[in-house]
Amino acid sequence: MSSGNTHHTDDSHHAHHDHSGVGYTTPQAAIEQSEPEEVAYVMGLYVGTDIDEPDFLAVVDTDPQSETYSEIVNRVSMPNKGDELHHFGWNACSSSCHIEGLDRRYLVVPGQRSSRLHIIDTETRREPEMETVIEPEEVFEHGLSAPHTVHCAPGGRILVSMLGDRDGDLPGGFLELNESFNVVGRFDSPGDIEMNYDFWYQPRRNVMISSEWAAPKIYQPGFDLEDVESGKYGHKIHIWDWENQTPKQTLDLGEEGMIPLEVRFMHSPESAHGYVGAALSSNMFHFYERDGSWHADKVIDVEAREHDDWEMPVPSLITDLLVSMDDRYLVFSNWLHGEVHMYDISDPSNPRLSDTLSAGGMFGERYPTQATEERDRPVIAGPQMLQLSLDGERLYFTTSLYSTWDNQFFPEEAERGSVMMKANVNPRKGTMMLDEEFLVDFGELPAGPARAHEIRWPDADCTSDVWI
């Protein structure tokens, strides 16, 4: 195994590509050439609250020079209620940086419960508009439901992980759209895998890695420990032949790898290293290729903590993670504990804790922004979905996980709404400090408090762009 640093400042491998398409030619170009983010797109939800309104895409002002900094400046409401917007992605990313004619312009926004796919045009960044909707019946025709991760693939293709069959049972699979947002069909053959969740691909390595949650009928009503004990939740990751679209290896993470959710490769297209967070076991696994096969080792173990209101120690529940664009830092959220952890991964197999941040959750600071009486705003749930600026200097996070799970563990979140917060990061020292001037209150919307979930940037981000 190559355990050395995988930093990537060499652009020579990309020299044969003309940059005539979207995004950036290399991760290093994304760091050097990008401008600070001025708006963020954030999923907003009313599912699981007492408010009878459709979910929405929120446009958040992230420009410190703007008069509306740290505010929701626009919203695009979905045409139906009850979608449960969750994860979303772009129609094209840096994987198509050499293909002329594509724009990183359209957001693909799935409804996790409805299986509806919304296409939103962001040509005017602060005033996005609904372009079209793929109705669930068209998805069900391919024996799939419950869309989760959206990844743009080379040439304008779009791949969506689907967690269930048309009835919400197993197996899941992958749905493919073309650049005109027509459903092409399945990426995989039915039954190639049983469970599905997140995925990431590395074309230069001809590999895709997918993870597991459970059948939609299991996780959608809420979390039940008996379902874990009866084997209804996943503990494996799957290694795919990217070009042939077939699974070639499965790694069973066992008891220490229960519910492996988010998958992140290093950004360097040469790298054969990445991480997957096992949510329930609260462990981080490092996966890597050696001698033609893939391996996964537990490299971080977040210990469970005693709590007066719990009969068992509280797991941290690692629900999201990201790798900084320079491949130097791994950042992940401990949703139940109310923490963000930051690790130096210069040696990918030996992460070194560099800093932690506390906000909300079971153990985190309830008023982390030191709010005054005029701005009295407790943070209920812990940090959950993460997004980092391309230069690695600003980390943003929201606090909602999934409506039914929110209501089990943090019921006050539905009454008060979520927040979006920000930490200033020093990439040289590996430290984070909460920005007390930035707090987006999803509890102060005209229709009432809403949940906030995934965050994306218009030009590129650390959790979706792939290089070939």
Short mmCIF file of C-alpha atoms in Angstrom, two decimals:
data_model
loop_
_atom_site.label_atom_id
_atom_site.label_comp_id
_atom_site.label_asym_id
_atom_site.label_seq_id
_atom_site.Cartn_x
_atom_site.Cartn_y
_atom_site.Cartn_z
CA MET A 1 0.00 0.00 0.00
CA SER A 2 1.19 3.47 -0.70
CA SER A 3 0.81 5.16 2.65
CA GLY A 4 2.46 8.39 1.69
CA ASN A 5 0.92 11.77 1.14
CA THR A 6 -1.42 11.94 -1.84
CA HIS A 7 -1.29 15.70 -2.35
CA HIS A 8 -1.61 16.63 -5.98
CA THR A 9 0.08 19.65 -7.39
CA ASP A 10 1.11 17.99 -10.65
CA ASP A 11 -1.19 19.00 -13.47
CA SER A 12 0.81 17.18 -16.15
CA HIS A 13 -1.49 14.15 -16.23
CA HIS A 14 -4.28 16.47 -17.26
CA ALA A 15 -2.27 18.33 -19.88
CA HIS A 16 -3.90 16.38 -22.70
CA HIS A 17 -7.28 17.84 -21.77
CA ASP A 18 -8.44 21.20 -22.98
CA HIS A 19 -10.46 22.91 -20.30
CA SER A 20 -13.49 23.77 -22.37
CA GLY A 21 -16.13 22.34 -20.06
CA VAL A 22 -17.34 22.78 -16.49
CA GLY A 23 -15.47 22.98 -13.22
CA TYR A 24 -11.71 22.87 -12.90
CA THR A 25 -8.96 20.85 -14.56
CA THR A 26 -7.56 19.60 -11.25
CA PRO A 27 -8.34 19.82 -7.53
CA GLN A 28 -5.36 22.18 -7.16
CA ALA A 29 -6.88 24.42 -9.85
CA ALA A 30 -10.13 24.45 -7.87
CA ILE A 31 -8.23 25.67 -4.82
CA GLU A 32 -6.23 28.32 -6.66
CA GLN A 33 -8.70 29.61 -9.24
CA SER A 34 -12.03 29.58 -7.36
CA GLU A 35 -13.61 32.65 -5.82
CA PRO A 36 -15.06 32.56 -2.29
CA GLU A 37 -18.59 31.18 -2.25
CA GLU A 38 -21.29 33.87 -2.44
CA VAL A 39 -24.38 31.68 -2.22
CA ALA A 40 -25.12 28.21 -0.91
CA TYR A 41 -27.94 25.95 -1.99
CA VAL A 42 -29.46 24.12 0.98
CA MET A 43 -32.19 21.50 1.19
CA GLY A 44 -35.17 22.72 3.29
CA LEU A 45 -37.84 20.36 4.60
CA TYR A 46 -41.25 20.40 6.18
CA VAL A 47 -41.66 16.63 6.22
CA GLY A 48 -42.22 15.41 9.77
CA THR A 49 -43.24 18.81 11.14
CA ASP A 50 -46.76 20.07 11.84
CA ILE A 51 -46.51 22.46 8.91
CA ASP A 52 -48.39 21.44 5.77
CA GLU A 53 -46.03 22.91 3.19
CA PRO A 54 -43.84 21.50 0.42
CA ASP A 55 -40.10 21.12 0.87
CA PHE A 56 -37.88 23.72 -0.80
CA LEU A 57 -34.45 24.66 -2.07
CA ALA A 58 -33.07 27.54 0.01
CA VAL A 59 -30.62 30.08 -1.37
CA VAL A 60 -28.37 31.27 1.48
CA ASP A 61 -26.24 34.41 1.20
CA THR A 62 -22.64 33.52 2.16
CA ASP A 63 -21.02 36.76 1.01
CA PRO A 64 -19.76 38.67 4.09
CA GLN A 65 -19.90 41.91 2.09
CA SER A 66 -23.61 41.52 1.37
CA GLU A 67 -26.38 43.24 3.34
CA THR A 68 -28.22 39.90 3.49
CA TYR A 69 -25.22 37.88 4.67
CA SER A 70 -26.22 34.80 6.67
CA GLU A 71 -29.85 35.01 5.50
CA ILE A 72 -32.09 32.90 3.28
CA VAL A 73 -32.57 35.20 0.30
CA ASN A 74 -34.76 32.97 -1.86
CA ARG A 75 -36.60 29.67 -1.88
CA VAL A 76 -37.83 27.35 -4.63
CA SER A 77 -40.80 25.36 -3.36
CA MET A 78 -41.41 21.88 -4.73
CA PRO A 79 -44.69 21.36 -6.62
CA ASN A 80 -45.79 18.58 -4.23
CA LYS A 81 -45.77 18.01 -0.48
CA GLY A 82 -44.02 15.21 1.36
CA ASP A 83 -41.00 14.64 -0.88
CA GLU A 84 -38.41 14.65 1.96
CA LEU A 85 -35.64 16.37 0.05
CA HIS A 86 -32.38 14.92 1.27
CA HIS A 87 -29.27 14.76 -0.93
CA PHE A 88 -28.87 16.43 -4.31
CA GLY A 89 -26.28 17.09 -6.98
CA TRP A 90 -25.28 18.80 -10.20
CA ASN A 91 -25.90 17.81 -13.81
CA ALA A 92 -22.20 18.20 -14.60
CA CYS A 93 -18.98 18.63 -12.64
CA SER A 94 -15.22 18.68 -13.12
CA SER A 95 -15.37 15.11 -14.49
CA SER A 96 -16.52 16.84 -17.70
CA CYS A 97 -14.00 19.71 -17.61
CA HIS A 98 -12.70 18.81 -21.08
CA ILE A 99 -16.13 18.42 -22.75
CA GLU A 100 -17.44 21.48 -24.50
CA GLY A 101 -21.08 22.44 -24.30
CA LEU A 102 -21.97 21.36 -20.78
CA ASP A 103 -22.93 23.82 -18.04
CA ARG A 104 -22.83 23.20 -14.31
CA ARG A 105 -26.23 24.79 -14.17
CA TYR A 106 -28.92 22.29 -13.20
CA LEU A 107 -29.48 20.81 -9.77
CA VAL A 108 -30.96 17.31 -9.59
CA VAL A 109 -33.03 17.27 -6.40
CA PRO A 110 -34.57 13.92 -5.44
CA GLY A 111 -37.42 13.32 -3.02
CA GLN A 112 -36.22 10.55 -0.72
CA ARG A 113 -39.77 9.47 0.19
CA SER A 114 -41.60 10.36 -3.01
CA SER A 115 -38.96 9.06 -5.49
CA ARG A 116 -39.65 12.23 -7.51
CA LEU A 117 -36.64 13.91 -9.21
CA HIS A 118 -36.72 17.70 -9.57
CA ILE A 119 -34.49 19.55 -12.04
CA ILE A 120 -33.77 23.15 -10.99
CA ASP A 121 -32.15 25.73 -13.24
CA THR A 122 -29.63 27.94 -11.40
CA GLU A 123 -28.57 30.12 -14.34
CA THR A 124 -29.54 33.11 -12.18
CA ARG A 125 -27.82 32.04 -9.01
CA ARG A 126 -29.93 33.93 -6.51
CA GLU A 127 -33.17 33.20 -8.32
CA PRO A 128 -33.17 29.54 -9.39
CA GLU A 129 -36.25 28.15 -11.11
CA MET A 130 -37.90 24.76 -11.44
CA GLU A 131 -37.08 23.34 -14.87
CA THR A 132 -38.87 20.01 -14.92
CA VAL A 133 -39.92 17.09 -12.74
CA ILE A 134 -39.42 13.36 -13.30
CA GLU A 135 -42.43 11.74 -11.68
CA PRO A 136 -42.02 8.64 -9.50
CA GLU A 137 -43.89 6.36 -11.91
CA GLU A 138 -41.04 6.74 -14.40
CA VAL A 139 -38.56 5.71 -11.71
CA PHE A 140 -40.66 2.75 -10.57
CA GLU A 141 -40.65 1.39 -14.14
CA HIS A 142 -37.02 0.45 -13.54
CA GLY A 143 -37.75 -1.39 -10.31
CA LEU A 144 -36.23 1.32 -8.11
CA SER A 145 -37.27 3.85 -5.45
CA ALA A 146 -35.89 6.13 -2.71
CA PRO A 147 -33.17 8.14 -4.54
CA HIS A 148 -30.20 9.21 -2.47
CA THR A 149 -26.78 10.32 -3.83
CA VAL A 150 -26.60 12.21 -7.13
CA HIS A 151 -23.23 12.16 -8.93
CA CYS A 152 -22.46 13.78 -12.24
CA ALA A 153 -20.40 11.46 -14.44
CA PRO A 154 -18.21 12.22 -17.48
CA GLY A 155 -20.05 13.46 -20.54
CA GLY A 156 -23.14 14.80 -18.81
CA ARG A 157 -24.39 11.47 -17.49
CA ILE A 158 -26.01 11.54 -14.06
CA LEU A 159 -26.02 8.58 -11.71
CA VAL A 160 -28.38 8.30 -8.71
CA SER A 161 -28.12 5.66 -5.99
CA MET A 162 -31.54 4.16 -5.24
CA LEU A 163 -32.14 2.52 -1.88
CA GLY A 164 -35.08 0.27 -2.62
CA ASP A 165 -37.11 -1.51 -5.25
CA ARG A 166 -40.40 -0.08 -6.46
CA ASP A 167 -42.14 -1.31 -3.27
CA GLY A 168 -39.54 0.05 -0.83
CA ASP A 169 -38.00 -3.35 -0.22
CA LEU A 170 -34.58 -4.61 -1.30
CA PRO A 171 -32.61 -4.68 -3.52
CA GLY A 172 -31.68 -1.13 -4.40
CA GLY A 173 -29.56 -0.12 -7.36
CA PHE A 174 -28.55 2.83 -9.54
CA LEU A 175 -30.61 4.95 -11.93
CA GLU A 176 -28.95 6.70 -14.87
CA LEU A 177 -30.10 9.94 -16.52
CA ASN A 178 -28.68 11.48 -19.68
CA GLU A 179 -27.71 15.12 -20.15
CA SER A 180 -31.28 15.95 -21.21
CA PHE A 181 -32.61 14.53 -17.93
CA ASN A 182 -34.22 11.55 -19.58
CA VAL A 183 -34.15 8.31 -17.62
CA VAL A 184 -31.79 6.00 -19.52
CA GLY A 185 -32.32 3.01 -17.24
CA ARG A 186 -30.34 1.11 -14.65
CA PHE A 187 -26.57 1.44 -14.31
CA ASP A 188 -26.42 -1.98 -12.63
CA SER A 189 -28.13 -5.28 -13.22
CA PRO A 190 -31.01 -5.94 -10.78
CA GLY A 191 -29.72 -7.90 -7.82
CA ASP A 192 -26.02 -7.01 -8.22
CA ILE A 193 -26.17 -5.68 -4.67
CA GLU A 194 -28.80 -5.84 -1.95
CA MET A 195 -28.46 -2.62 0.04
CA ASN A 196 -27.36 0.75 -1.23
CA TYR A 197 -26.64 4.22 0.07
CA ASP A 198 -23.77 6.52 -0.97
CA PHE A 199 -21.16 6.04 -3.72
CA TRP A 200 -18.07 7.66 -5.21
CA TYR A 201 -16.17 6.79 -8.37
CA GLN A 202 -12.53 7.21 -9.42
CA PRO A 203 -12.38 6.77 -13.23
CA ARG A 204 -8.62 6.75 -13.54
CA ARG A 205 -8.65 3.75 -11.19
CA ASN A 206 -11.70 2.27 -12.94
CA VAL A 207 -13.42 1.89 -9.58
CA MET A 208 -16.65 2.87 -7.86
CA ILE A 209 -17.36 2.19 -4.18
CA SER A 210 -20.89 2.02 -2.74
CA SER A 211 -22.13 1.67 0.84
CA GLU A 212 -25.26 0.39 2.64
CA TRP A 213 -28.11 1.72 4.75
CA ALA A 214 -31.25 -0.46 4.75
CA ALA A 215 -34.52 -0.99 2.88
CA PRO A 216 -36.67 2.17 2.77
CA LYS A 217 -39.42 0.31 4.61
CA ILE A 218 -36.98 -0.22 7.49
CA TYR A 219 -35.36 3.21 7.93
CA GLN A 220 -38.19 5.49 6.82
CA PRO A 221 -40.48 4.93 9.86
CA GLY A 222 -37.56 5.57 12.25
CA PHE A 223 -34.65 3.81 13.92
CA ASP A 224 -35.29 0.54 15.81
CA LEU A 225 -32.33 -1.23 17.45
CA GLU A 226 -34.11 -4.56 16.93
CA ASP A 227 -33.76 -4.03 13.17
CA VAL A 228 -30.00 -3.80 13.65
CA GLU A 229 -29.95 -6.94 15.77
CA SER A 230 -31.98 -8.83 13.16
CA GLY A 231 -29.56 -7.88 10.38
CA LYS A 232 -31.74 -5.38 8.55
CA TYR A 233 -29.04 -2.69 8.45
CA GLY A 234 -25.91 -2.80 6.32
CA HIS A 235 -22.25 -3.31 7.24
CA LYS A 236 -20.57 -3.77 3.83
CA ILE A 237 -19.03 -1.69 1.08
CA HIS A 238 -18.97 -2.78 -2.54
CA ILE A 239 -16.14 -2.30 -5.04
CA TRP A 240 -17.32 -1.90 -8.66
CA ASP A 241 -15.69 -2.10 -12.05
CA TRP A 242 -16.62 1.41 -13.19
CA GLU A 243 -16.41 0.80 -16.93
CA ASN A 244 -18.19 -2.55 -16.92
CA GLN A 245 -20.71 -1.43 -14.29
CA THR A 246 -20.37 -4.65 -12.33
CA PRO A 247 -19.45 -5.37 -8.70
CA LYS A 248 -16.12 -7.15 -8.33
CA GLN A 249 -15.48 -7.23 -4.58
CA THR A 250 -17.41 -6.82 -1.32
CA LEU A 251 -15.76 -5.86 1.99
CA ASP A 252 -17.68 -6.86 5.12
CA LEU A 253 -16.84 -4.34 7.87
CA GLY A 254 -18.50 -6.50 10.53
CA GLU A 255 -19.79 -5.34 13.92
CA GLU A 256 -17.41 -2.39 13.94
CA GLY A 257 -18.72 -1.19 10.60
CA MET A 258 -22.46 -1.04 11.20
CA ILE A 259 -24.35 1.28 8.84
CA PRO A 260 -21.53 2.53 6.58
CA LEU A 261 -22.94 5.72 5.08
CA GLU A 262 -20.92 8.42 3.31
CA VAL A 263 -18.08 7.40 0.97
CA ARG A 264 -15.29 9.85 0.08
CA PHE A 265 -12.33 9.22 -2.16
CA MET A 266 -9.33 11.49 -2.05
CA HIS A 267 -9.76 14.20 -4.69
CA SER A 268 -6.55 13.33 -6.51
CA PRO A 269 -7.59 11.17 -9.48
CA GLU A 270 -4.43 9.11 -8.94
CA SER A 271 -5.28 8.24 -5.36
CA ALA A 272 -6.42 4.78 -4.29
CA HIS A 273 -7.37 5.96 -0.80
CA GLY A 274 -10.63 7.05 0.76
CA TYR A 275 -12.85 6.83 3.82
CA VAL A 276 -16.27 5.55 4.81
CA GLY A 277 -17.94 6.38 8.12
CA ALA A 278 -19.79 3.62 9.96
CA ALA A 279 -22.56 5.66 11.56
CA LEU A 280 -23.87 3.35 14.26
CA SER A 281 -20.50 1.84 15.19
CA SER A 282 -19.03 5.36 15.18
CA ASN A 283 -15.88 4.20 13.42
CA MET A 284 -14.04 5.60 10.45
CA PHE A 285 -12.65 3.11 7.93
CA HIS A 286 -9.81 3.81 5.54
CA PHE A 287 -10.17 1.91 2.26
CA TYR A 288 -7.32 1.47 -0.19
CA GLU A 289 -6.08 -0.68 -3.06
CA ARG A 290 -3.07 -2.96 -2.65
CA ASP A 291 -1.82 -5.61 -5.05
CA GLY A 292 -4.95 -5.41 -7.16
CA SER A 293 -7.51 -5.85 -4.40
CA TRP A 294 -9.23 -3.47 -2.01
CA HIS A 295 -9.01 -3.41 1.77
CA ALA A 296 -10.64 -1.46 4.59
CA ASP A 297 -9.12 -0.83 8.03
CA LYS A 298 -10.69 0.86 11.04
CA VAL A 299 -8.54 3.93 11.69
CA ILE A 300 -10.71 6.08 14.01
CA ASP A 301 -12.98 4.94 16.85
CA VAL A 302 -15.18 7.57 18.51
CA GLU A 303 -16.09 6.24 21.92
CA ALA A 304 -19.71 6.15 23.10
CA ARG A 305 -20.54 8.37 26.08
CA GLU A 306 -22.78 7.89 29.12
CA HIS A 307 -25.86 10.09 29.32
CA ASP A 308 -28.40 10.33 32.15
CA ASP A 309 -31.34 9.95 29.76
CA TRP A 310 -29.97 6.87 27.99
CA GLU A 311 -29.90 3.28 29.22
CA MET A 312 -26.88 2.57 27.02
CA PRO A 313 -23.83 4.66 26.11
CA VAL A 314 -24.66 7.14 23.35
CA PRO A 315 -22.82 6.44 20.07
CA SER A 316 -21.50 9.51 18.29
CA LEU A 317 -23.31 8.56 15.06
CA ILE A 318 -20.90 9.62 12.29
CA THR A 319 -23.40 10.82 9.69
CA ASP A 320 -21.32 12.87 7.26
CA LEU A 321 -17.68 13.32 6.30
CA LEU A 322 -15.61 15.14 3.73
CA VAL A 323 -12.02 15.41 2.54
CA SER A 324 -10.56 18.88 1.98
CA MET A 325 -9.77 19.69 -1.63
CA ASP A 326 -6.01 19.43 -0.97
CA ASP A 327 -6.54 15.93 0.50
CA ARG A 328 -4.91 16.98 3.74
CA TYR A 329 -7.88 16.93 6.15
CA LEU A 330 -10.73 14.57 6.94
CA VAL A 331 -13.70 16.24 8.65
CA PHE A 332 -16.70 14.36 10.03
CA SER A 333 -19.80 15.02 12.13
CA ASN A 334 -20.86 13.25 15.33
CA TRP A 335 -24.56 14.06 15.14
CA LEU A 336 -25.68 12.65 18.50
CA HIS A 337 -22.68 13.92 20.45
CA GLY A 338 -22.90 17.38 18.85
CA GLU A 339 -19.35 17.59 17.53
CA VAL A 340 -17.25 18.02 14.41
CA HIS A 341 -13.86 16.27 14.33
CA MET A 342 -11.00 17.29 12.05
CA TYR A 343 -8.09 14.94 11.30
CA ASP A 344 -4.81 15.44 9.47
CA ILE A 345 -4.65 12.63 6.89
CA SER A 346 -1.26 13.41 5.36
CA ASP A 347 -0.67 9.72 6.13
CA PRO A 348 -4.07 8.28 5.07
CA SER A 349 -3.70 5.12 7.14
CA ASN A 350 -2.84 7.01 10.33
CA PRO A 351 -5.20 9.99 10.76
CA ARG A 352 -4.15 12.43 13.46
CA LEU A 353 -6.81 14.42 15.37
CA SER A 354 -6.15 18.11 14.84
CA ASP A 355 -9.24 19.82 16.30
CA THR A 356 -12.83 19.41 17.46
CA LEU A 357 -15.82 21.73 17.52
CA SER A 358 -18.91 21.51 19.78
CA ALA A 359 -22.47 22.61 18.93
CA GLY A 360 -25.86 21.19 19.95
CA GLY A 361 -26.57 17.48 20.20
CA MET A 362 -26.54 15.45 23.43
CA PHE A 363 -23.28 16.88 24.74
CA GLY A 364 -22.46 19.95 22.64
CA GLU A 365 -22.85 23.60 23.48
CA ARG A 366 -26.56 24.53 23.41
CA TYR A 367 -25.75 28.19 22.77
CA PRO A 368 -22.46 27.88 20.87
CA THR A 369 -22.72 31.33 19.31
CA GLN A 370 -23.00 32.99 22.73
CA ALA A 371 -26.30 34.40 21.54
CA THR A 372 -27.58 37.52 23.24
CA GLU A 373 -31.15 37.95 24.52
CA GLU A 374 -32.00 39.61 21.23
CA ARG A 375 -30.69 36.61 19.35
CA ASP A 376 -31.60 33.80 21.74
CA ARG A 377 -31.27 30.74 19.56
CA PRO A 378 -30.41 27.32 20.98
CA VAL A 379 -28.91 24.68 18.69
CA ILE A 380 -30.92 21.49 19.15
CA ALA A 381 -29.48 18.64 17.06
CA GLY A 382 -25.76 18.28 16.48
CA PRO A 383 -23.74 19.11 13.36
CA GLN A 384 -24.81 16.87 10.52
CA MET A 385 -24.33 17.66 6.80
CA LEU A 386 -20.99 19.33 6.10
CA GLN A 387 -19.59 21.42 3.28
CA LEU A 388 -16.15 22.99 3.03
CA SER A 389 -15.06 25.92 0.88
CA LEU A 390 -12.71 24.98 -1.96
CA ASP A 391 -9.79 26.79 -0.30
CA GLY A 392 -10.46 24.85 2.91
CA GLU A 393 -10.96 27.95 5.06
CA ARG A 394 -14.71 27.90 5.77
CA LEU A 395 -16.66 24.91 7.04
CA TYR A 396 -20.46 25.01 7.01
CA PHE A 397 -22.91 22.56 8.57
CA THR A 398 -26.63 22.00 9.15
CA THR A 399 -28.35 19.97 11.86
CA SER A 400 -31.14 17.77 10.42
CA LEU A 401 -30.51 14.09 9.62
CA TYR A 402 -33.79 12.50 8.52
CA SER A 403 -37.26 13.57 9.59
CA THR A 404 -38.31 10.46 11.50
CA TRP A 405 -34.86 10.06 13.05
CA ASP A 406 -34.82 13.76 14.00
CA ASN A 407 -38.16 13.32 15.75
CA GLN A 408 -36.86 10.34 17.73
CA PHE A 409 -33.59 11.80 18.94
CA PHE A 410 -34.15 15.57 18.82
CA PRO A 411 -37.94 16.20 18.72
CA GLU A 412 -37.43 19.87 19.57
CA GLU A 413 -35.76 20.27 16.15
CA ALA A 414 -39.19 20.10 14.48
CA GLU A 415 -40.52 22.85 16.79
CA ARG A 416 -37.53 25.17 16.63
CA GLY A 417 -36.21 24.37 13.15
CA SER A 418 -32.66 23.66 12.08
CA VAL A 419 -29.73 26.00 11.86
CA MET A 420 -26.88 26.41 9.39
CA MET A 421 -23.60 27.38 11.01
CA LYS A 422 -20.06 28.13 9.95
CA ALA A 423 -16.57 27.64 11.32
CA ASN A 424 -13.46 29.47 10.17
CA VAL A 425 -10.72 26.95 9.46
CA ASN A 426 -6.97 27.50 9.57
CA PRO A 427 -5.64 24.89 7.11
CA ARG A 428 -2.04 25.58 8.10
CA LYS A 429 -2.63 24.79 11.75
CA GLY A 430 -5.57 22.40 11.34
CA THR A 431 -7.89 24.32 13.64
CA MET A 432 -11.55 25.38 13.57
CA MET A 433 -13.29 28.29 15.29
CA LEU A 434 -17.03 28.86 15.20
CA ASP A 435 -18.03 32.07 13.41
CA GLU A 436 -20.45 33.68 15.86
CA GLU A 437 -21.62 36.16 13.24
CA PHE A 438 -22.98 33.46 10.95
CA LEU A 439 -26.17 31.63 11.87
CA VAL A 440 -28.95 30.87 9.39
CA ASP A 441 -32.13 30.23 11.35
CA PHE A 442 -34.48 27.87 9.52
CA GLY A 443 -36.89 28.40 12.44
CA GLU A 444 -37.74 31.90 11.25
CA LEU A 445 -39.39 31.19 7.91
CA PRO A 446 -42.80 32.63 6.96
CA ALA A 447 -44.58 29.25 7.01
CA GLY A 448 -42.83 28.16 10.19
CA PRO A 449 -39.73 26.23 11.33
CA ALA A 450 -38.11 23.95 8.74
CA ARG A 451 -35.33 21.39 8.72
CA ALA A 452 -32.06 22.02 6.85
CA HIS A 453 -30.01 19.30 5.21
CA GLU A 454 -27.36 19.09 2.45
CA ILE A 455 -25.33 22.11 1.20
CA ARG A 456 -23.85 22.69 -2.28
CA TRP A 457 -21.79 25.41 -4.00
CA PRO A 458 -22.49 26.59 -7.57
CA ASP A 459 -18.96 26.16 -8.97
CA ALA A 460 -17.59 22.97 -7.37
CA ASP A 461 -17.54 21.47 -3.92
CA CYS A 462 -15.67 18.99 -1.77
CA THR A 463 -18.41 16.35 -1.71
CA SER A 464 -19.35 15.96 -5.37
CA ASP A 465 -16.64 16.91 -7.87
CA VAL A 466 -14.62 14.06 -9.42
CA TRP A 467 -11.62 14.34 -11.75
CA ILE A 468 -10.72 11.98 -14.56
#
